[in-house]
């Protein structure tokens, strides 16, 4: 897995976390109407601030996990239940429990295929039948050079698609948002990925 030390340092220094309007819009337009009023939601790699802090008039039971103690300590006191947990450890995940699992770049932080496979197995087992998993992922741009970002795995859209399918998931909705990019500074230069 990604370096816990890196994320402890990151959340030790980081100020307020927020979600992009595009993620909130995606949830509202594409996911919300598919969920029941009292559904069970798991957000993986939530950091110190869950997307569901921004979703209004939605009374689901939300559990937001992260493996960084500093992130969980900084999380707001709210209706969202923040918990220290590692998505690759199977003992955390109850079978057939969640209606929806949300990931905003947690899977990108699992740099080995074996760790991603453990996470996918845990998520798949924890989802109810016909439940949903939504991920926002960094993908290599369709044009241009390969992208390398420390502590992240950045694959092509096809490689992500094949990895999800090989772990038992059925893809219902798949799009690359060309007007949305994920940028990072790597060795003094800006690197941009497309967003899937």
Coordinates of N, CA and C in Angstrom, one line a residue:
X1 N 0.8 -1.2 0.0 CA 0.0 0.0 0.0 C 0.9 1.2 0.0
X2 N 0.2 2.3 -0.2 CA 0.9 3.6 -0.2 C 1.6 3.8 1.1
X3 N 2.5 4.7 1.2 CA 3.2 5.0 2.4 C 2.3 5.7 3.5
X4 N 2.1 5.0 4.6 CA 1.3 5.6 5.6 C 2.0 6.9 6.2
X5 N 3.3 6.8 6.2 CA 4.1 8.0 6.7 C 3.8 9.2 5.8
X6 N 3.7 9.0 4.5 CA 3.4 10.1 3.6 C 2.1 10.7 3.9
X7 N 1.0 9.9 4.1 CA -0.3 10.4 4.4 C -0.4 11.0 5.8
X8 N 0.3 10.5 6.7 CA 0.2 11.1 8.1 C 0.8 12.5 8.0
X9 N 1.9 12.6 7.3 CA 2.5 13.9 7.1 C 1.6 14.9 6.3
X10 N 1.0 14.3 5.2 CA 0.0 15.1 4.4 C -1.1 15.6 5.2
X11 N -1.8 14.7 6.0 CA -2.9 15.2 6.8 C -2.5 16.0 8.0
X12 N -1.2 15.9 8.4 CA -0.7 16.7 9.5 C -0.6 18.1 9.1
X13 N -0.3 18.4 7.8 CA -0.1 19.7 7.3 C -1.3 20.3 6.6
X14 N -2.1 19.5 6.1 CA -3.2 19.9 5.2 C -4.3 20.7 5.9
X15 N -4.8 21.7 5.3 CA -5.9 22.5 5.8 C -7.2 21.8 5.6
X16 N -8.2 22.6 5.3 CA -9.6 22.1 5.0 C -9.6 21.3 3.7
X17 N -10.3 20.2 3.8 CA -10.4 19.4 2.6 C -11.8 19.7 2.0
X18 N -12.0 19.6 0.7 CA -13.3 19.8 0.1 C -13.4 18.9 -1.1
X19 N -14.6 18.7 -1.6 CA -14.8 17.9 -2.9 C -15.1 18.9 -4.0
X20 N -14.7 18.5 -5.2 CA -15.0 19.3 -6.4 C -16.5 19.2 -6.6
X21 N -17.0 20.3 -7.3 CA -18.4 20.4 -7.6 C -18.8 19.2 -8.6
X22 N -17.8 18.7 -9.4 CA -18.1 17.7 -10.3 C -18.5 16.4 -9.6
X23 N -17.8 16.1 -8.5 CA -18.2 14.8 -7.7 C -19.5 15.0 -7.1
X24 N -19.8 16.1 -6.6 CA -21.1 16.3 -5.9 C -22.2 16.2 -7.0
X25 N -22.0 16.9 -8.1 CA -22.9 16.8 -9.3 C -23.1 15.4 -9.8
X26 N -22.0 14.6 -9.9 CA -22.2 13.2 -10.3 C -23.0 12.4 -9.3
X27 N -22.8 12.6 -8.0 CA -23.6 11.9 -7.1 C -25.1 12.3 -7.2
X28 N -25.3 13.5 -7.3 CA -26.7 14.0 -7.3 C -27.4 13.6 -8.6
X29 N -26.7 13.6 -9.7 CA -27.4 13.3 -11.0 C -27.5 11.8 -11.3
X30 N -26.5 11.1 -10.9 CA -26.3 9.7 -11.4 C -26.5 8.6 -10.3
X31 N -26.2 8.9 -9.1 CA -26.3 7.9 -8.0 C -27.5 8.1 -7.1
X32 N -27.7 9.3 -6.6 CA -28.7 9.5 -5.5 C -30.0 8.8 -5.8
X33 N -30.6 9.0 -7.0 CA -31.9 8.4 -7.2 C -31.9 6.9 -7.2
X34 N -30.8 6.3 -7.2 CA -30.7 4.8 -7.2 C -30.6 4.2 -5.8
X35 N -30.5 5.1 -4.8 CA -30.4 4.7 -3.4 C -31.6 4.9 -2.6
X36 N -31.9 4.1 -1.6 CA -33.0 4.3 -0.8 C -32.7 5.3 0.3
X37 N -33.8 5.8 1.0 CA -33.6 6.8 2.0 C -32.7 6.3 3.1
X38 N -32.8 5.1 3.6 CA -32.1 4.6 4.7 C -30.9 3.7 4.4
X39 N -30.3 3.9 3.2 CA -29.3 3.0 2.7 C -28.0 3.1 3.6
X40 N -27.1 2.1 3.4 CA -25.8 2.0 4.0 C -24.8 2.3 3.0
X41 N -23.9 3.3 3.4 CA -22.9 3.8 2.5 C -21.5 3.7 3.1
X42 N -20.6 3.2 2.4 CA -19.2 3.2 2.8 C -18.3 4.1 1.9
X43 N -17.6 5.0 2.4 CA -16.7 5.8 1.6 C -15.3 5.4 2.0
X44 N -14.5 4.9 1.0 CA -13.1 4.4 1.3 C -12.1 5.5 1.0
X45 N -11.1 5.6 1.8 CA -10.1 6.6 1.6 C -10.6 8.0 1.8
X46 N -11.5 8.2 2.7 CA -12.2 9.5 2.9 C -11.3 10.6 3.3
X47 N -10.2 10.3 3.9 CA -9.3 11.4 4.4 C -10.0 12.0 5.6
X48 N -9.9 13.3 5.7 CA -10.5 14.0 6.9 C -11.8 14.7 6.6
X49 N -12.4 14.4 5.4 CA -13.6 15.1 5.0 C -14.4 14.2 4.0
X50 N -15.5 13.7 4.4 CA -16.3 12.9 3.5 C -17.1 13.7 2.5
X51 N -17.3 13.2 1.3 CA -18.1 13.8 0.3 C -19.5 14.0 0.8
X52 N -20.0 13.2 1.8 CA -21.3 13.2 2.3 C -21.5 14.3 3.3
X53 N -20.5 15.1 3.6 CA -20.6 16.3 4.4 C -21.3 17.4 3.5
X54 N -21.1 17.2 2.2 CA -21.6 18.2 1.2 C -23.0 17.8 0.6
X55 N -23.4 16.6 0.8 CA -24.7 16.2 0.2 C -25.8 16.5 1.2
X56 N -26.7 17.3 0.8 CA -27.8 17.9 1.6 C -29.1 17.0 1.5
X57 N -29.8 17.0 2.6 CA -31.1 16.3 2.6 C -31.0 14.9 2.2
X58 N -30.0 14.2 2.7 CA -29.8 12.8 2.4 C -29.5 12.1 3.7
X59 N -30.4 11.2 4.2 CA -30.3 10.7 5.5 C -29.7 9.2 5.6
X60 N -28.8 8.9 4.7 CA -28.2 7.6 4.7 C -27.3 7.4 5.9
X61 N -27.0 6.2 6.2 CA -26.0 5.8 7.2 C -24.6 5.8 6.5
X62 N -23.8 6.8 6.8 CA -22.5 6.9 6.1 C -21.3 6.6 7.0
X63 N -20.5 5.6 6.6 CA -19.3 5.2 7.3 C -18.1 5.6 6.4
X64 N -17.3 6.5 6.8 CA -16.1 7.0 6.0 C -14.8 6.5 6.7
X65 N -14.1 5.7 5.9 CA -12.8 5.2 6.5 C -11.6 5.7 5.8
X66 N -10.5 5.7 6.6 CA -9.2 6.1 6.1 C -8.2 5.4 7.0
X67 N -7.0 5.1 6.4 CA -6.0 4.4 7.2 C -5.0 5.4 8.0
X68 N -5.3 6.7 7.8 CA -4.5 7.7 8.5 C -5.1 8.2 9.8
X69 N -4.4 8.0 10.9 CA -5.0 8.5 12.2 C -5.2 10.0 12.2
X70 N -4.2 10.7 11.6 CA -4.3 12.2 11.6 C -5.5 12.6 10.8
X71 N -5.9 11.9 9.7 CA -7.0 12.3 8.9 C -8.3 12.1 9.7
X72 N -8.4 10.9 10.3 CA -9.6 10.6 11.1 C -9.7 11.6 12.3
X73 N -8.6 12.0 12.9 CA -8.6 12.9 14.0 C -9.1 14.3 13.6
X74 N -8.8 14.7 12.4 CA -9.2 16.0 11.8 C -10.7 16.0 11.3
X75 N -11.3 14.9 11.2 CA -12.6 14.8 10.6 C -13.6 15.6 11.5
X76 N -14.6 16.2 10.8 CA -15.6 16.9 11.6 C -16.5 16.0 12.4
X77 N -17.1 16.5 13.5 CA -18.1 15.8 14.2 C -19.4 16.0 13.5
X78 N -19.9 15.0 13.0 CA -21.2 15.1 12.2 C -21.9 13.8 12.2
X79 N -22.9 13.7 11.3 CA -23.7 12.5 11.2 C -22.9 11.4 10.4
X80 N -21.8 11.8 9.7 CA -20.9 10.8 9.1 C -20.1 10.2 10.2
X81 N -20.0 8.8 10.2 CA -19.2 8.1 11.1 C -17.8 7.8 10.5
X82 N -16.8 8.5 11.0 CA -15.4 8.4 10.6 C -14.7 7.3 11.4
X83 N -14.0 6.5 10.7 CA -13.4 5.3 11.3 C -12.0 5.0 10.7
X84 N -11.1 4.7 11.6 CA -9.7 4.2 11.2 C -9.8 2.8 10.7
X85 N -9.5 2.6 9.4 CA -9.6 1.2 8.8 C -8.8 1.2 7.5
X86 N -8.4 0.0 7.1 CA -7.6 -0.2 5.9 C -8.4 -1.0 5.0
X87 N -8.6 -0.5 3.8 CA -9.5 -1.2 2.8 C -8.9 -2.5 2.3
X88 N -7.6 -2.8 2.6 CA -7.0 -4.1 2.1 C -7.1 -5.2 3.2
X89 N -7.6 -4.8 4.4 CA -7.7 -5.8 5.5 C -9.2 -6.3 5.6
X90 N -9.3 -7.6 5.3 CA -10.6 -8.2 5.2 C -11.5 -8.3 6.4
X91 N -10.8 -8.3 7.6 CA -11.6 -8.4 8.8 C -12.5 -7.2 9.1
X92 N -12.3 -6.1 8.5 CA -13.1 -4.9 8.7 C -14.4 -5.0 8.0
X93 N -14.5 -5.7 6.9 CA -15.7 -5.6 6.0 C -16.7 -6.7 6.3
X94 N -18.0 -6.2 6.6 CA -19.0 -7.2 6.8 C -19.6 -7.7 5.5
X95 N -20.0 -8.9 5.4 CA -20.6 -9.4 4.2 C -22.0 -8.8 3.8
X96 N -22.2 -8.5 2.6 CA -23.5 -8.1 2.1 C -24.1 -7.0 2.9
X97 N -23.4 -5.9 3.2 CA -23.9 -4.9 4.1 C -24.2 -3.5 3.4
X98 N -23.4 -3.2 2.4 CA -23.5 -1.8 1.9 C -24.3 -1.7 0.6
X99 N -25.1 -0.7 0.5 CA -25.8 -0.4 -0.8 C -25.0 0.4 -1.7
X100 N -24.0 1.1 -1.2 CA -23.2 2.0 -2.1 C -21.8 2.1 -1.4
X101 N -20.7 1.9 -2.2 CA -19.4 2.2 -1.8 C -18.8 3.3 -2.7
X102 N -18.3 4.3 -2.1 CA -17.7 5.5 -2.9 C -16.2 5.6 -2.7
X103 N -15.5 5.8 -3.8 CA -14.1 6.0 -3.7 C -13.7 7.2 -4.6
X104 N -13.0 8.2 -3.9 CA -12.4 9.3 -4.7 C -10.9 9.2 -4.6
X105 N -10.4 8.4 -5.4 CA -8.9 8.2 -5.6 C -8.2 7.3 -4.5
X106 N -9.0 6.6 -3.7 CA -8.3 5.6 -2.8 C -7.7 4.5 -3.6
X107 N -8.4 4.0 -4.6 CA -7.8 2.9 -5.4 C -6.5 3.3 -6.1
X108 N -6.5 4.6 -6.5 CA -5.2 5.1 -7.1 C -4.0 5.0 -6.2
X109 N -4.3 5.0 -4.9 CA -3.2 5.0 -3.9 C -2.8 3.6 -3.5
X110 N -3.4 2.6 -4.1 CA -3.0 1.2 -3.9 C -2.1 0.8 -5.0
X111 N -0.8 1.0 -4.8 CA 0.2 1.0 -5.9 C 0.5 -0.4 -6.4
X112 N 0.2 -1.5 -5.6 CA 0.5 -2.8 -6.1 C -0.8 -3.5 -6.5
X113 N -0.8 -4.3 -7.6 CA -2.0 -5.0 -8.1 C -2.5 -5.9 -7.0
X114 N -1.7 -6.5 -6.2 CA -2.1 -7.4 -5.1 C -2.9 -6.7 -4.1
X115 N -2.5 -5.5 -3.7 CA -3.3 -4.7 -2.8 C -4.6 -4.3 -3.3
X116 N -4.6 -3.9 -4.6 CA -5.9 -3.5 -5.2 C -6.8 -4.7 -5.3
X117 N -6.3 -5.9 -5.6 CA -7.1 -7.1 -5.6 C -7.7 -7.4 -4.2
X118 N -6.9 -7.2 -3.2 CA -7.5 -7.4 -1.8 C -8.6 -6.4 -1.5
X119 N -8.4 -5.2 -1.9 CA -9.4 -4.1 -1.7 C -10.7 -4.5 -2.5
X120 N -10.5 -4.8 -3.7 CA -11.7 -5.2 -4.6 C -12.4 -6.4 -4.0
X121 N -11.7 -7.4 -3.5 CA -12.4 -8.6 -2.9 C -13.2 -8.1 -1.7
X122 N -12.6 -7.3 -0.9 CA -13.3 -6.8 0.3 C -14.5 -6.0 0.0
X123 N -14.4 -5.1 -1.0 CA -15.5 -4.2 -1.4 C -16.6 -5.1 -2.0
X124 N -16.2 -6.0 -2.9 CA -17.2 -6.9 -3.6 C -18.0 -7.7 -2.6
X125 N -17.3 -8.2 -1.6 CA -18.0 -9.1 -0.6 C -18.9 -8.2 0.3
X126 N -18.5 -7.0 0.6 CA -19.3 -6.1 1.5 C -20.5 -5.5 0.8
X127 N -20.6 -5.5 -0.5 CA -21.7 -4.9 -1.2 C -22.9 -5.9 -1.2
X128 N -24.1 -5.4 -1.1 CA -25.3 -6.2 -1.2 C -25.4 -6.5 -2.7
X129 N -26.3 -7.5 -3.0 CA -26.6 -7.8 -4.4 C -27.2 -6.6 -5.1
X130 N -26.7 -6.3 -6.3 CA -27.2 -5.2 -7.1 C -26.8 -3.8 -6.4
X131 N -25.9 -3.8 -5.5 CA -25.4 -2.5 -4.9 C -24.4 -1.9 -5.9
X132 N -24.0 -0.6 -5.6 CA -23.2 0.2 -6.5 C -21.8 0.5 -5.9
X133 N -20.8 0.5 -6.7 CA -19.5 1.0 -6.4 C -19.2 2.2 -7.4
X134 N -18.9 3.3 -6.9 CA -18.5 4.4 -7.7 C -17.1 4.9 -7.4
X135 N -16.3 5.0 -8.4 CA -14.9 5.4 -8.2 C -14.6 6.6 -9.1
X136 N -13.8 7.5 -8.6 CA -13.2 8.5 -9.5 C -11.7 8.2 -9.5
X137 N -11.2 8.0 -10.7 CA -9.8 7.5 -10.8 C -9.0 8.4 -11.8
X138 N -7.7 8.5 -11.5 CA -6.8 9.2 -12.4 C -6.5 8.2 -13.5
X139 N -6.5 8.7 -14.7 CA -6.2 7.8 -15.9 C -5.1 8.5 -16.7
X140 N -4.3 7.7 -17.4 CA -3.4 8.3 -18.3 C -4.1 9.1 -19.4
X141 N -3.6 10.2 -19.8 CA -4.3 10.9 -20.9 C -4.2 10.1 -22.2
X142 N -5.3 10.2 -23.0 CA -5.3 9.4 -24.2 C -4.3 9.9 -25.2
X143 N -3.8 11.1 -25.1 CA -2.7 11.6 -26.0 C -1.6 12.1 -25.1
X144 N -0.4 11.8 -25.4 CA 0.7 12.3 -24.7 C 1.4 11.2 -23.9
X145 N 2.4 11.6 -23.1 CA 3.3 10.6 -22.5 C 2.6 9.9 -21.3
X146 N 3.2 8.8 -20.9 CA 2.8 8.1 -19.7 C 3.0 9.0 -18.5
X147 N 2.1 8.8 -17.5 CA 2.2 9.7 -16.3 C 2.6 8.9 -15.1
X148 N 3.6 9.5 -14.4 CA 4.1 8.9 -13.1 C 3.9 9.9 -12.0
X149 N 3.2 9.5 -11.0 CA 3.0 10.3 -9.8 C 3.4 9.5 -8.6
X150 N 4.3 10.0 -7.7 CA 4.7 9.3 -6.5 C 3.4 8.9 -5.7
X151 N 3.5 7.6 -5.2 CA 2.4 7.1 -4.3 C 1.1 6.9 -5.0
X152 N 1.1 6.9 -6.3 CA -0.2 6.7 -7.1 C 0.0 5.7 -8.2
X153 N -1.0 5.0 -8.6 CA -1.0 4.2 -9.8 C -1.9 4.9 -10.8
X154 N -1.4 5.1 -12.0 CA -2.1 5.8 -13.0 C -2.1 4.9 -14.3
X155 N -3.2 4.3 -14.6 CA -3.3 3.4 -15.7 C -4.2 4.0 -16.8
X156 N -4.2 3.3 -17.9 CA -5.1 3.7 -19.0 C -6.5 3.3 -18.6
X157 N -7.5 3.9 -19.2 CA -8.9 3.6 -18.9 C -9.2 2.1 -19.2
X158 N -8.6 1.6 -20.3 CA -8.8 0.2 -20.6 C -8.2 -0.7 -19.5
X159 N -7.1 -0.4 -19.0 CA -6.5 -1.2 -17.9 C -7.3 -1.1 -16.7
X160 N -7.9 0.0 -16.3 CA -8.8 0.1 -15.2 C -10.1 -0.7 -15.4
X161 N -10.6 -0.6 -16.6 CA -11.8 -1.4 -17.0 C -11.6 -2.9 -16.8
X162 N -10.5 -3.4 -17.4 CA -10.1 -4.8 -17.3 C -9.9 -5.2 -15.8
X163 N -9.3 -4.4 -15.0 CA -9.0 -4.7 -13.6 C -10.4 -4.8 -12.8
X164 N -11.3 -3.9 -13.1 CA -12.6 -4.0 -12.4 C -13.3 -5.3 -12.8
X165 N -13.4 -5.5 -14.1 CA -14.1 -6.7 -14.6 C -13.5 -8.0 -14.1
X166 N -12.2 -8.0 -14.1 CA -11.5 -9.3 -13.6 C -11.7 -9.5 -12.1
X167 N -12.2 -8.5 -11.4 CA -12.5 -8.7 -10.0 C -14.0 -8.8 -9.7
X168 N -14.7 -9.1 -10.7 CA -16.1 -9.5 -10.6 C -17.1 -8.3 -10.7
X169 N -16.7 -7.1 -11.0 CA -17.6 -6.0 -11.1 C -18.2 -5.9 -12.5
X170 N -19.4 -5.4 -12.6 CA -20.0 -5.1 -13.9 C -20.0 -3.6 -14.0
X171 N -19.5 -3.1 -15.1 CA -19.5 -1.7 -15.3 C -20.8 -1.2 -15.9
X172 N -21.4 -0.3 -15.2 CA -22.7 0.3 -15.7 C -22.5 1.6 -16.3
X173 N -21.6 2.4 -15.8 CA -21.4 3.8 -16.2 C -19.9 4.1 -16.2
X174 N -19.4 4.5 -17.4 CA -18.0 4.6 -17.5 C -17.7 5.8 -18.4
X175 N -17.0 6.9 -17.9 CA -16.7 8.0 -18.7 C -15.5 8.7 -18.3
X176 N -14.8 9.3 -19.3 CA -13.6 10.1 -19.0 C -14.1 11.5 -19.2
X177 N -13.8 12.3 -18.2 CA -14.2 13.7 -18.2 C -13.0 14.5 -18.7
X178 N -13.1 14.9 -19.9 CA -12.0 15.6 -20.6 C -11.8 17.0 -20.0
X179 N -12.9 17.6 -19.5 CA -12.7 19.0 -19.0 C -12.2 19.0 -17.6
X180 N -12.1 17.8 -17.0 CA -11.7 17.7 -15.6 C -10.3 16.9 -15.6
X181 N -9.4 17.5 -14.9 CA -8.0 16.9 -14.9 C -7.6 16.9 -13.4
X182 N -6.7 15.9 -13.1 CA -6.1 15.8 -11.8 C -4.6 16.2 -12.0
X183 N -4.2 17.3 -11.3 CA -2.9 17.8 -11.5 C -2.0 17.5 -10.2
X184 N -0.7 17.3 -10.4 CA 0.2 17.2 -9.3 C 1.5 17.7 -9.7
X185 N 2.3 18.2 -8.7 CA 3.7 18.6 -9.0 C 4.6 17.4 -8.8
X186 N 5.3 17.1 -9.8 CA 6.3 16.0 -9.7 C 7.6 16.5 -10.2
X187 N 8.6 16.5 -9.2 CA 10.0 16.9 -9.5 C 10.0 18.3 -10.1
X188 N 9.2 19.2 -9.6 CA 9.1 20.6 -10.0 C 8.4 20.9 -11.3
X189 N 7.7 19.9 -11.8 CA 6.9 20.1 -13.0 C 5.4 19.6 -12.8
X190 N 4.5 20.3 -13.4 CA 3.1 19.9 -13.3 C 2.8 18.7 -14.2
X191 N 2.1 17.7 -13.6 CA 1.7 16.5 -14.4 C 0.2 16.5 -14.3
X192 N -0.5 16.2 -15.4 CA -1.9 16.2 -15.5 C -2.4 14.8 -16.0
X193 N -3.4 14.3 -15.3 CA -4.1 13.1 -15.7 C -5.5 13.4 -16.1
X194 N -6.1 12.5 -16.9 CA -7.5 12.6 -17.2 C -8.2 12.0 -16.0
X195 N -9.5 12.2 -15.9 CA -10.3 11.7 -14.7 C -11.4 10.8 -15.3
X196 N -11.5 9.6 -14.7 CA -12.4 8.6 -15.1 C -13.5 8.5 -14.1

